[in-house]
mmCIF file of C-alpha atoms in Angstrom:
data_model
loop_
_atom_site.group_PDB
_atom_site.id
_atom_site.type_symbol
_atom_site.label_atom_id
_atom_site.label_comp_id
_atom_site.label_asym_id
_atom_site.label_seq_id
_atom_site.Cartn_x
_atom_site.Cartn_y
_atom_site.Cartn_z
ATOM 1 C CA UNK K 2 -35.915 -17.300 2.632
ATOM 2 C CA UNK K 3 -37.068 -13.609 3.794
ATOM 3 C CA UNK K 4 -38.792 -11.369 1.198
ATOM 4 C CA UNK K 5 -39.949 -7.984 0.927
ATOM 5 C CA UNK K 6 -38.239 -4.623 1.889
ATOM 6 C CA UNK K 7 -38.148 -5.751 5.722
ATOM 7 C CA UNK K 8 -36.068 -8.226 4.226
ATOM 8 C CA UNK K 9 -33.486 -5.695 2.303
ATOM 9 C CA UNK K 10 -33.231 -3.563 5.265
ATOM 10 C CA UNK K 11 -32.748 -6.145 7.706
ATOM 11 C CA UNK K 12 -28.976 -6.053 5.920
ATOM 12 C CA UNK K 13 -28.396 -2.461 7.414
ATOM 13 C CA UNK K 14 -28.299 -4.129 10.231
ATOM 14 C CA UNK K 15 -26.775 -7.746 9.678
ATOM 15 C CA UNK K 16 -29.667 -9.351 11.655
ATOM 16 C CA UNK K 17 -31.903 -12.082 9.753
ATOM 17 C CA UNK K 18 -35.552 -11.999 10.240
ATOM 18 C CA UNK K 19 -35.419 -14.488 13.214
ATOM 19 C CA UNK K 20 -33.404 -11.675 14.729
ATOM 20 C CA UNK K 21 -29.871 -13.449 14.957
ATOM 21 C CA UNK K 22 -26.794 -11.436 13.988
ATOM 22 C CA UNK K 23 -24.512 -12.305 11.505
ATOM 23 C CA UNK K 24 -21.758 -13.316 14.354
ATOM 24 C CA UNK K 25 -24.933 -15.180 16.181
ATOM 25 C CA UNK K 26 -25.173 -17.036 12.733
ATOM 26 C CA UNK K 27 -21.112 -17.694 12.834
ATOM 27 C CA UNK K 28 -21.074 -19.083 16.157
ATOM 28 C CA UNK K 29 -23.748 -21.215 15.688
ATOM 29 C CA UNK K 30 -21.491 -24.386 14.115
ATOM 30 C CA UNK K 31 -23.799 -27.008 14.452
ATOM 31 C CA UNK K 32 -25.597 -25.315 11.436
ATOM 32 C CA UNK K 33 -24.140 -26.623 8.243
ATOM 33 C CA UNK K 34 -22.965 -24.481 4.859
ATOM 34 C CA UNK K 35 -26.107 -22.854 3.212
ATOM 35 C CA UNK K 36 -28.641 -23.060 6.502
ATOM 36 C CA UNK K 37 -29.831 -19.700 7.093
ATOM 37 C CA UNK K 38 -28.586 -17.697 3.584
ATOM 38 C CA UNK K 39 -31.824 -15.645 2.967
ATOM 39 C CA UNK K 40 -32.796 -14.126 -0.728
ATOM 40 C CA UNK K 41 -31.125 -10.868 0.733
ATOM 41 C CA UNK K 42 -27.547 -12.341 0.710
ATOM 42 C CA UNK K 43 -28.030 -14.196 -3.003
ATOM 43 C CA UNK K 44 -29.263 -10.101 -4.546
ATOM 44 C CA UNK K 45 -26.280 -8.736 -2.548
ATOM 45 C CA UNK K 46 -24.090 -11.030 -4.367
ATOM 46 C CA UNK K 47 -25.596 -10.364 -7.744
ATOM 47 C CA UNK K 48 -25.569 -6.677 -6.870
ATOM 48 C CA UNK K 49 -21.876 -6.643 -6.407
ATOM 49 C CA UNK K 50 -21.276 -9.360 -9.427
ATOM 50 C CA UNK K 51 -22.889 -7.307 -11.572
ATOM 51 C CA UNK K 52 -21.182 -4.486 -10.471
ATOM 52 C CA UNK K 53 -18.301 -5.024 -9.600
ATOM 53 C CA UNK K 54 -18.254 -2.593 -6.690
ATOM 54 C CA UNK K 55 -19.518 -2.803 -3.051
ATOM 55 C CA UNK K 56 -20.227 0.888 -3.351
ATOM 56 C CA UNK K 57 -22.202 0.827 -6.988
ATOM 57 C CA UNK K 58 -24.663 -2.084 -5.591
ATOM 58 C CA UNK K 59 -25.309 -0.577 -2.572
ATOM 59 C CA UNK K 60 -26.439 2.330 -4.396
ATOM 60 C CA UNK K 61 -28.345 0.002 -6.685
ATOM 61 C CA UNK K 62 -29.894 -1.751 -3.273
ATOM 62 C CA UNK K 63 -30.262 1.005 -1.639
ATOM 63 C CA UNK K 64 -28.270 0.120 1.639
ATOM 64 C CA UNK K 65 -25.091 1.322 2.688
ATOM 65 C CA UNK K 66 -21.566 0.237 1.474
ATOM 66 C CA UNK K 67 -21.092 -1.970 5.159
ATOM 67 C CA UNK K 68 -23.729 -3.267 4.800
ATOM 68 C CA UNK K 69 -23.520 -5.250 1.835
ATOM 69 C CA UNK K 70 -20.323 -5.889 2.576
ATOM 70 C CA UNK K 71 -21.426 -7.547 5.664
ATOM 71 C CA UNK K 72 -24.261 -9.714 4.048
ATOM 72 C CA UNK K 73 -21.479 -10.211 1.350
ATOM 73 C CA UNK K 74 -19.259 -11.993 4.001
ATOM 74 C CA UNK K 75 -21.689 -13.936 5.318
ATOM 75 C CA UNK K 76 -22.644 -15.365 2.334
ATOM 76 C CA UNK K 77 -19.192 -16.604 1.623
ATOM 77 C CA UNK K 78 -18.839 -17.500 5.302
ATOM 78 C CA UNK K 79 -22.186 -19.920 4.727
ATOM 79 C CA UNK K 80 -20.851 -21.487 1.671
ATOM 80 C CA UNK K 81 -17.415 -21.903 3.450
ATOM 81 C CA UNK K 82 -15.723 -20.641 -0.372
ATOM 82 C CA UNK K 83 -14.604 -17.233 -1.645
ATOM 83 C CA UNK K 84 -17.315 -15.441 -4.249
ATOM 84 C CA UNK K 85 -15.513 -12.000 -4.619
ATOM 85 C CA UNK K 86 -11.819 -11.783 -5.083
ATOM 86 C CA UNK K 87 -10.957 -8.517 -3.500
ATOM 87 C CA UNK K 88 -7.395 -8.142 -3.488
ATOM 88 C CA UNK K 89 -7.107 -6.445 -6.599
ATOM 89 C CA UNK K 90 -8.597 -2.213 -7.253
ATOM 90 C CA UNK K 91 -11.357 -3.736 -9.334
ATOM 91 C CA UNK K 92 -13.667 -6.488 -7.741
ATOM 92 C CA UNK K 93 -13.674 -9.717 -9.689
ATOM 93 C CA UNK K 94 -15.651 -13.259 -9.241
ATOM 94 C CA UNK K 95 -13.403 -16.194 -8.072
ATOM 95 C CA UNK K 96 -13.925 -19.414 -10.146
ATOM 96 C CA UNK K 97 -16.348 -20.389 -7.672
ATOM 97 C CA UNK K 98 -18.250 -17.068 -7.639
ATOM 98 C CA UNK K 99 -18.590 -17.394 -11.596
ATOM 99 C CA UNK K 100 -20.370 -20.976 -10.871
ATOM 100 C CA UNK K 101 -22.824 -19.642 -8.152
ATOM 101 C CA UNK K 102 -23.375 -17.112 -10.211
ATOM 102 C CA UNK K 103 -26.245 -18.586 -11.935
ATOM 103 C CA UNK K 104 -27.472 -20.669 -9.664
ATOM 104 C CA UNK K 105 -28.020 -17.527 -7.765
ATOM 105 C CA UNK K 106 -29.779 -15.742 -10.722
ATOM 106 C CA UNK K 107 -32.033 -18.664 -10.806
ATOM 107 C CA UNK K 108 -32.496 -18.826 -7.632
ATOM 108 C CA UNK K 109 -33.839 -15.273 -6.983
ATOM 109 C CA UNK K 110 -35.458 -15.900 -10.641
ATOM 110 C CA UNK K 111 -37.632 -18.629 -9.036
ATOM 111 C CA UNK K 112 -38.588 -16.618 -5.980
ATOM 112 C CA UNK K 113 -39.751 -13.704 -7.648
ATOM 113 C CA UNK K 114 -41.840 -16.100 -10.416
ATOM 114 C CA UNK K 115 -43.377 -17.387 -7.216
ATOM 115 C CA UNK K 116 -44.281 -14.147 -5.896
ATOM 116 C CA UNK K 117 -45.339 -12.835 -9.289
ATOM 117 C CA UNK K 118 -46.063 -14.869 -11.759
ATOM 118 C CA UNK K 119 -47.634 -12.244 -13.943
ATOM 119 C CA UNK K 120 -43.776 -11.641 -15.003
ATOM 120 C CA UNK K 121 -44.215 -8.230 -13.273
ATOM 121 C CA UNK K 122 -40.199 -8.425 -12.662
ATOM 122 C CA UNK K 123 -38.931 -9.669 -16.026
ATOM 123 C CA UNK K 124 -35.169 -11.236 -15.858
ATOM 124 C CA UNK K 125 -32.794 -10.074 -18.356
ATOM 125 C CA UNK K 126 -31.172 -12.199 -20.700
ATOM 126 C CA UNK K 127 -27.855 -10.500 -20.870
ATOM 127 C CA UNK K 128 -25.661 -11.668 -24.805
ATOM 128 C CA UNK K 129 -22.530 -10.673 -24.898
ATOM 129 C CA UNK K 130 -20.024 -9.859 -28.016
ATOM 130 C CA UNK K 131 -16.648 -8.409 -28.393
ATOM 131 C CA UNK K 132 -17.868 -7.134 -32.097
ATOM 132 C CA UNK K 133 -20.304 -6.987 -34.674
ATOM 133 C CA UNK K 134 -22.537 -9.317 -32.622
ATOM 134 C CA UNK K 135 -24.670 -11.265 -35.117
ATOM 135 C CA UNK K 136 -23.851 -9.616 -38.259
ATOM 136 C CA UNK K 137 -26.328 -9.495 -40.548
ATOM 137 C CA UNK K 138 -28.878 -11.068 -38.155
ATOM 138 C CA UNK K 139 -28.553 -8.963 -35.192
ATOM 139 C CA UNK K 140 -31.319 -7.117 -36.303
ATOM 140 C CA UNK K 141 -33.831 -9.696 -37.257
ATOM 141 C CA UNK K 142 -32.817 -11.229 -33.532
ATOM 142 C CA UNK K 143 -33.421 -8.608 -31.711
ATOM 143 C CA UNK K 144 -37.063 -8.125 -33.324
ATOM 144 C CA UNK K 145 -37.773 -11.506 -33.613
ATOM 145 C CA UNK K 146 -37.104 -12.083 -29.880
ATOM 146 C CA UNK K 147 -39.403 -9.072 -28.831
ATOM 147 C CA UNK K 148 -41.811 -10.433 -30.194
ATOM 148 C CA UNK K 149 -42.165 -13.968 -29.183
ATOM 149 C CA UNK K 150 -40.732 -13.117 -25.782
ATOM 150 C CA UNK K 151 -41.471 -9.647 -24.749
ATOM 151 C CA UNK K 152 -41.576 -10.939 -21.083
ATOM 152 C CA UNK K 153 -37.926 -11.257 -21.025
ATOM 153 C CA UNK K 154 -35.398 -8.264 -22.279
ATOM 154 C CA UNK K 155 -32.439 -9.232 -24.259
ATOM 155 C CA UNK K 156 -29.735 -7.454 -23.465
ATOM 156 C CA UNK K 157 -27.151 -6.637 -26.246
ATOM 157 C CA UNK K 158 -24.089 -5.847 -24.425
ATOM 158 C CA UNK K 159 -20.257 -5.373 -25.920
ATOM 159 C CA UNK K 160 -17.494 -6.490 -23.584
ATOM 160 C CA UNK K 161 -13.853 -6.152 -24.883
ATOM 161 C CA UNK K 162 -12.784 -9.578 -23.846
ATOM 162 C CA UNK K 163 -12.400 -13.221 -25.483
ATOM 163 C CA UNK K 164 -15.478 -14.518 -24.423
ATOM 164 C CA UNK K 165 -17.386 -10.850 -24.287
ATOM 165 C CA UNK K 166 -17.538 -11.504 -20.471
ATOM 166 C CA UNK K 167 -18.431 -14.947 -20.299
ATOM 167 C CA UNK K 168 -16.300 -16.538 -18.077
ATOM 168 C CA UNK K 169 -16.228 -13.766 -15.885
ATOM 169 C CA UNK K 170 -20.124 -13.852 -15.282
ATOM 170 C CA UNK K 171 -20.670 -10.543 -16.680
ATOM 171 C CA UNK K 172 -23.534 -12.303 -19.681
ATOM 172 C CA UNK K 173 -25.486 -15.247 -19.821
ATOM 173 C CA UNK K 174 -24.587 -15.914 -23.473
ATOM 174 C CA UNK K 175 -21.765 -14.726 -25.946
ATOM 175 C CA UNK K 176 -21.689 -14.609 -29.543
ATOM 176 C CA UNK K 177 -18.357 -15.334 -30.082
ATOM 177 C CA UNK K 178 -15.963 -15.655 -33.754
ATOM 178 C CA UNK K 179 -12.893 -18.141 -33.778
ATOM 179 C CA UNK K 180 -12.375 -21.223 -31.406
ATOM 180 C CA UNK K 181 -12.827 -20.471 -27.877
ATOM 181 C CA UNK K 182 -10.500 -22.308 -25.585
ATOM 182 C CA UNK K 183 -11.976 -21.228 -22.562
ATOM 183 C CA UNK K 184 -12.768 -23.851 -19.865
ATOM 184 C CA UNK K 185 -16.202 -24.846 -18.269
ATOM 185 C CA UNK K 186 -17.642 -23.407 -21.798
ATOM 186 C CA UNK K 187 -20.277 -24.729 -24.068
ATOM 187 C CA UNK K 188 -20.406 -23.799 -27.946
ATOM 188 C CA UNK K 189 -22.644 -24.080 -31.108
ATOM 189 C CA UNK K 190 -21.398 -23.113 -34.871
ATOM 190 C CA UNK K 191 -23.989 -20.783 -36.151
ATOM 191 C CA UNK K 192 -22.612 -19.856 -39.292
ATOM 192 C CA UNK K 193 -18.968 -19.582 -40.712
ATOM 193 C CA UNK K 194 -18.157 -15.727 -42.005
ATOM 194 C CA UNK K 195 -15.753 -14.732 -44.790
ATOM 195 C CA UNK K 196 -12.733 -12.226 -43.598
ATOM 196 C CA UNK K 197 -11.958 -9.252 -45.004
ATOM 197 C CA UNK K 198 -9.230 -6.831 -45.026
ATOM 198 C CA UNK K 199 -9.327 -3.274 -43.780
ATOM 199 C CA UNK K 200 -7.321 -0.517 -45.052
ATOM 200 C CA UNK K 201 -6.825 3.358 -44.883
ATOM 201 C CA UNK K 202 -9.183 4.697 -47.555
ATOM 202 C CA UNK K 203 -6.311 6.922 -48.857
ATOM 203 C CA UNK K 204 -3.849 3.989 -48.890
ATOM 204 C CA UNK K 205 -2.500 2.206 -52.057
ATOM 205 C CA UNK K 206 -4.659 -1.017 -51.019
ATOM 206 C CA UNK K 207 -7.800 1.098 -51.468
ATOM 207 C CA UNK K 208 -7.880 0.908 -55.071
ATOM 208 C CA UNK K 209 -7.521 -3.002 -55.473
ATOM 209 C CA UNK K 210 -11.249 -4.888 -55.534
ATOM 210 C CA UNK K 211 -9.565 -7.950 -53.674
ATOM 211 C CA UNK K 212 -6.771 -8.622 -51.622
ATOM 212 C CA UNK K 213 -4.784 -11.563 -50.336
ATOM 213 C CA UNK K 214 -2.833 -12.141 -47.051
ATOM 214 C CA UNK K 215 0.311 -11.628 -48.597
ATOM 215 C CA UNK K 216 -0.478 -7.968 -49.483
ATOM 216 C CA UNK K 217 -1.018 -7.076 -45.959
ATOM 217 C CA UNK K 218 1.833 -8.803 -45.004
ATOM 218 C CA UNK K 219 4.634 -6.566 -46.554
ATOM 219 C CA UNK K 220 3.920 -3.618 -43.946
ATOM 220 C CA UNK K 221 2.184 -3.588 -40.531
ATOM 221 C CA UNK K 222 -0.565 -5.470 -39.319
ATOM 222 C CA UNK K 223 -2.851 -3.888 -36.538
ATOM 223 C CA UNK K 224 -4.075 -6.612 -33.986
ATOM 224 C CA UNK K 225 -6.433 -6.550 -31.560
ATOM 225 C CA UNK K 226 -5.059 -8.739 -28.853
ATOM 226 C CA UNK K 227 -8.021 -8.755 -26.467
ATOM 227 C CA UNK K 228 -11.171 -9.803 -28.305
ATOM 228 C CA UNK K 229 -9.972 -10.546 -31.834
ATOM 229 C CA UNK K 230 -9.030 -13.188 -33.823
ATOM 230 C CA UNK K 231 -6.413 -12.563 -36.205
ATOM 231 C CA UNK K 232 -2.884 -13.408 -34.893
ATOM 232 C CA UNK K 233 0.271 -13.675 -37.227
ATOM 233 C CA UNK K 234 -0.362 -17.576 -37.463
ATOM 234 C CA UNK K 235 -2.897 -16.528 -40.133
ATOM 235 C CA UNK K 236 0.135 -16.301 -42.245
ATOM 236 C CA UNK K 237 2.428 -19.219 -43.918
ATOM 237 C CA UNK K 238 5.394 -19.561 -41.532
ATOM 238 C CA UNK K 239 7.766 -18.230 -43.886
ATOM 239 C CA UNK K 240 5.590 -14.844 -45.057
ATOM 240 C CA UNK K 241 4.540 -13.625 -41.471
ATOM 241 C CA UNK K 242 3.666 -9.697 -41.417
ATOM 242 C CA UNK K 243 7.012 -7.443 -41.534
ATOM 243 C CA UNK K 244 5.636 -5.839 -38.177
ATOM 244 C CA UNK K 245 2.670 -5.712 -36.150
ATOM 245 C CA UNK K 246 0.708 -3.350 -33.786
ATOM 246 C CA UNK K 247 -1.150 -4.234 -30.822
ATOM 247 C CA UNK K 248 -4.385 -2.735 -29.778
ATOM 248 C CA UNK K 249 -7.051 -3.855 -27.172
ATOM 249 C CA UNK K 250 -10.402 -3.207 -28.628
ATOM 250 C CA UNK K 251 -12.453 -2.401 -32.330
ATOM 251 C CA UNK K 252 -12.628 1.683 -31.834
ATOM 252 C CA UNK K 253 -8.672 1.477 -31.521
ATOM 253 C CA UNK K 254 -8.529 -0.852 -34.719
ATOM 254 C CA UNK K 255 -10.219 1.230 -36.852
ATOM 255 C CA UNK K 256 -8.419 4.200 -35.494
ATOM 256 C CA UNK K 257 -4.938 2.906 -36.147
ATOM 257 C CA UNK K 258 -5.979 1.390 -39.726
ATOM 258 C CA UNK K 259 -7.517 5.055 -40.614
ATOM 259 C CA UNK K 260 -4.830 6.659 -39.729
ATOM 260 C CA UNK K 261 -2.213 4.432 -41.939
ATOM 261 C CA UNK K 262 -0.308 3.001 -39.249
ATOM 262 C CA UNK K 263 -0.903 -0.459 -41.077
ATOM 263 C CA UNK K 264 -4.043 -2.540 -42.247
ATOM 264 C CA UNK K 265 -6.224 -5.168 -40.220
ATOM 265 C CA UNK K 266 -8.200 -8.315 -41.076
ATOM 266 C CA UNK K 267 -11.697 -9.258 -39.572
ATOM 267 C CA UNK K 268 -14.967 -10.749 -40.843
ATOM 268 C CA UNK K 269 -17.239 -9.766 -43.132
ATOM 269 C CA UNK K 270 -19.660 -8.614 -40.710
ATOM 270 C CA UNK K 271 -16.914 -5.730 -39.157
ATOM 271 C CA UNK K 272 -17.790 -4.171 -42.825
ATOM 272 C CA UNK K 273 -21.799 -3.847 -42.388
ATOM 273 C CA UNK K 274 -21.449 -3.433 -38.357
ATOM 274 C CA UNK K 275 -18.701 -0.701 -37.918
ATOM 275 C CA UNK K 276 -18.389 1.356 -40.922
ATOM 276 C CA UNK K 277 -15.701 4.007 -40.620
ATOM 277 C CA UNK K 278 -14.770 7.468 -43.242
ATOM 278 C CA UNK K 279 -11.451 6.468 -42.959
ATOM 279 C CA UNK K 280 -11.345 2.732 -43.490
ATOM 280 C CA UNK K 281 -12.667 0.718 -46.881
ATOM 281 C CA UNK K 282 -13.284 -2.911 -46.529
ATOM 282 C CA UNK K 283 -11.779 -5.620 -49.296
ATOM 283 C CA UNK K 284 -12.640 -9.614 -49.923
ATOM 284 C CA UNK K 285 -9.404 -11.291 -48.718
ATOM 285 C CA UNK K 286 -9.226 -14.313 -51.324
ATOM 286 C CA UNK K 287 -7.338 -16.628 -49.687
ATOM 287 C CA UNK K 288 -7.866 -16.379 -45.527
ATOM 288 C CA UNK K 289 -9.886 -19.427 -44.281
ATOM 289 C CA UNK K 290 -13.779 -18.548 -42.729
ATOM 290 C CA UNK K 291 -14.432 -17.869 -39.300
ATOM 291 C CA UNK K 292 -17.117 -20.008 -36.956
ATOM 292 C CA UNK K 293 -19.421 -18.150 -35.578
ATOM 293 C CA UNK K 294 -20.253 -19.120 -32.324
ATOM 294 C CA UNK K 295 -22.966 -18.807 -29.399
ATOM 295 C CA UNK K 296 -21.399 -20.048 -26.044
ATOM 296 C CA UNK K 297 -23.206 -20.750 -22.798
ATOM 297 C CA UNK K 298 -21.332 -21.610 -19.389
ATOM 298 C CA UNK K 299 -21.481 -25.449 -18.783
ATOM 299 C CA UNK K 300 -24.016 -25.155 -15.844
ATOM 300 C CA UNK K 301 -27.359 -24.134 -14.616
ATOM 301 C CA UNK K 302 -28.045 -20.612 -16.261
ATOM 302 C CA UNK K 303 -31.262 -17.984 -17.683
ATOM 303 C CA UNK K 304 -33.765 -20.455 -18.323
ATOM 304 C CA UNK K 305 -34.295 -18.550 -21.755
ATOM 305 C CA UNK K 306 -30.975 -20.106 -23.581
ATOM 306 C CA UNK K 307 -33.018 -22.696 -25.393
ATOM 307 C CA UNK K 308 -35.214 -20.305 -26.647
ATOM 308 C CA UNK K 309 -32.085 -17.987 -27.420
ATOM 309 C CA UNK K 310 -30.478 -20.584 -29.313
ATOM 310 C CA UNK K 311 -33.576 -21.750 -31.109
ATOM 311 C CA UNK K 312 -34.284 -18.722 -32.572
ATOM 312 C CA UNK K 313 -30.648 -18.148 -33.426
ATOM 313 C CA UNK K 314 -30.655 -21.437 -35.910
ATOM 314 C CA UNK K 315 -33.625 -20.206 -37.043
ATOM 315 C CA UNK K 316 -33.273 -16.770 -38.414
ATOM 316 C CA UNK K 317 -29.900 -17.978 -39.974
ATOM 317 C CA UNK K 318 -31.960 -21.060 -41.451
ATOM 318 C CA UNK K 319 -34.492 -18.577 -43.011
ATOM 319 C CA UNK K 320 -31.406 -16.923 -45.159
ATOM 320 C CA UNK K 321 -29.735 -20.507 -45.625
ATOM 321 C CA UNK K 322 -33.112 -21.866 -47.701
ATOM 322 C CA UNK K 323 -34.082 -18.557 -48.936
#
């Protein structure tokens, strides 16, 4: 593989650095899949993965839309499979993009460890959520892993999806409530939270100390249908909610519940994590726990996981035996 800027710029012009075209590099079929990719095509494709836009990583690279579009299409043409899936207005992995994905990452990873292995460039570890993260512990994780690992920044991001942006490639790691049914996904139980019902602070259900599921039940639910977990199967068959409204992420919960168009149900952790003027949190006796999860793809990924993991168990150890 080619490194350094020469490198980079050699994709303005398609050429490789032993001076072949991109079309020289097509015709040339006695060359098998993979022969000739060059560390230029594998931080194109991580570019536009991370992206999602052509035109946002060739900003980030520096180079011009074409031509990481080119180096793009030759990396796909090398492999022989489809990375990006670009007949939609938004740019999304295939299946097969989401699994070269990290071998990618690692890839690059590896090179720039050998070219600095002071840790000069430090890879990200990116954990996703769809809410409240860690709960209580997000904190103490976030400290504790600065400081036994400030080579490598953990990234805290919140994606409004199922798996927080798992399966799509978007994290390394997700911390995840409920059971996952994802494919290709590997999960650990970190805890198990208690759920809690929101309501309007003005409402009638404000004034109770506890509340069960069949006090919700006799007006409207508010759902969140992308990245939450309470559906009406939390209810008996035969006392289901009277009606239900659908929104897509937390903001829009809390907005709907504060505004009295019904009540929701999360986990304790929604209480401490997204506090709201308009919403008051209650114990809800009788709703089951909640798993909380950390998920990993089932394949080569960050080589930091273990340590992620690790250090997960253990701050939630600390407040199990304290």
């Amino acid at each position: 593989m080619s490194t350094g800027q020469g490198a980079d710029r050699s994709a303005e012009t398609g050429r490789d650095t032993g001076g072949n075209t991109d079309r020289d590099t097509d015709r040339d079929t006695g060359r098998s899949a993979g022969r000739g990719v060059e560390i230029r095509h594998l931080r194109a494709f991580l570019a536009v993965a991370d992206e999602y836009s052509v035109t946002r990583a060739a900003a980030r690279l520096r180079l011009t839309q074409p031509a990481v579009s080119r180096t793009l299409a030759a990396l796909e043409r090398h492999l022989g499979i489809r990375l990006v899936d670009r007949s939609t207005h938004h740019l999304a992995l295939t299946p097969e993009g989401v699994a070269f994905h990290d071998k990618a990452a690692a890839a690059v990873a590896a090179f720039d460890e050998a070219l600095d292995p002071g840790g000069l460039r430090r890879w990200p570890l990116r954990l996703g959520h769809a809410w409240s993260a860690f709960g209580r512990y997000t904190t103490p994780l976030l400290r504790g892993w600065q400081e036994r690992y400030p080579q490598t920044p953990l990234e805290l991001l919140r994606i409004d999806d199922r798996t927080a942006g798992l399966t799509r490639g978007e994290v390394d790691a997700a911390l995840l409530r409920g059971p996952v049914e994802a494919p290709g996904l590997l999960t650990e139980v970190l805890f198990d939270e208690e759920r809690v019902a929101a309501v309007a602070a003005d409402g009638p259900l404000a004034a109770r100390a506890a509340l069960r599921l069949a006090d919700l039940a006799t007006g409207t639910v508010v759902l969140n249908t992308v990245s939450g977990t309470t559906t009406p199967d939390l209810w008996p068959p035969s006392a289901r909610p009277a009606a239900t409204l659908t929104v897509a992420n937390t903001d829009d919960w809390l907005t709907a519940i504060a505004a009295g168009r019904g009540a929701g149900v999360s986990t304790a952790s929604t209480a401490a994590m997204h506090p709201h003027a308009g919403v008051v949190y209650r114990p809800l006796t009788d709703a089951p726990t909640v798993p909380v999860l950390l998920a990993r793809r089932d394949a080569p990924g960050h080589p930091a996981l273990a340590d992620l993991a690790a250090l997960a168990r253990e701050i939630v150890g600390r407040d199990v035996t304290g």
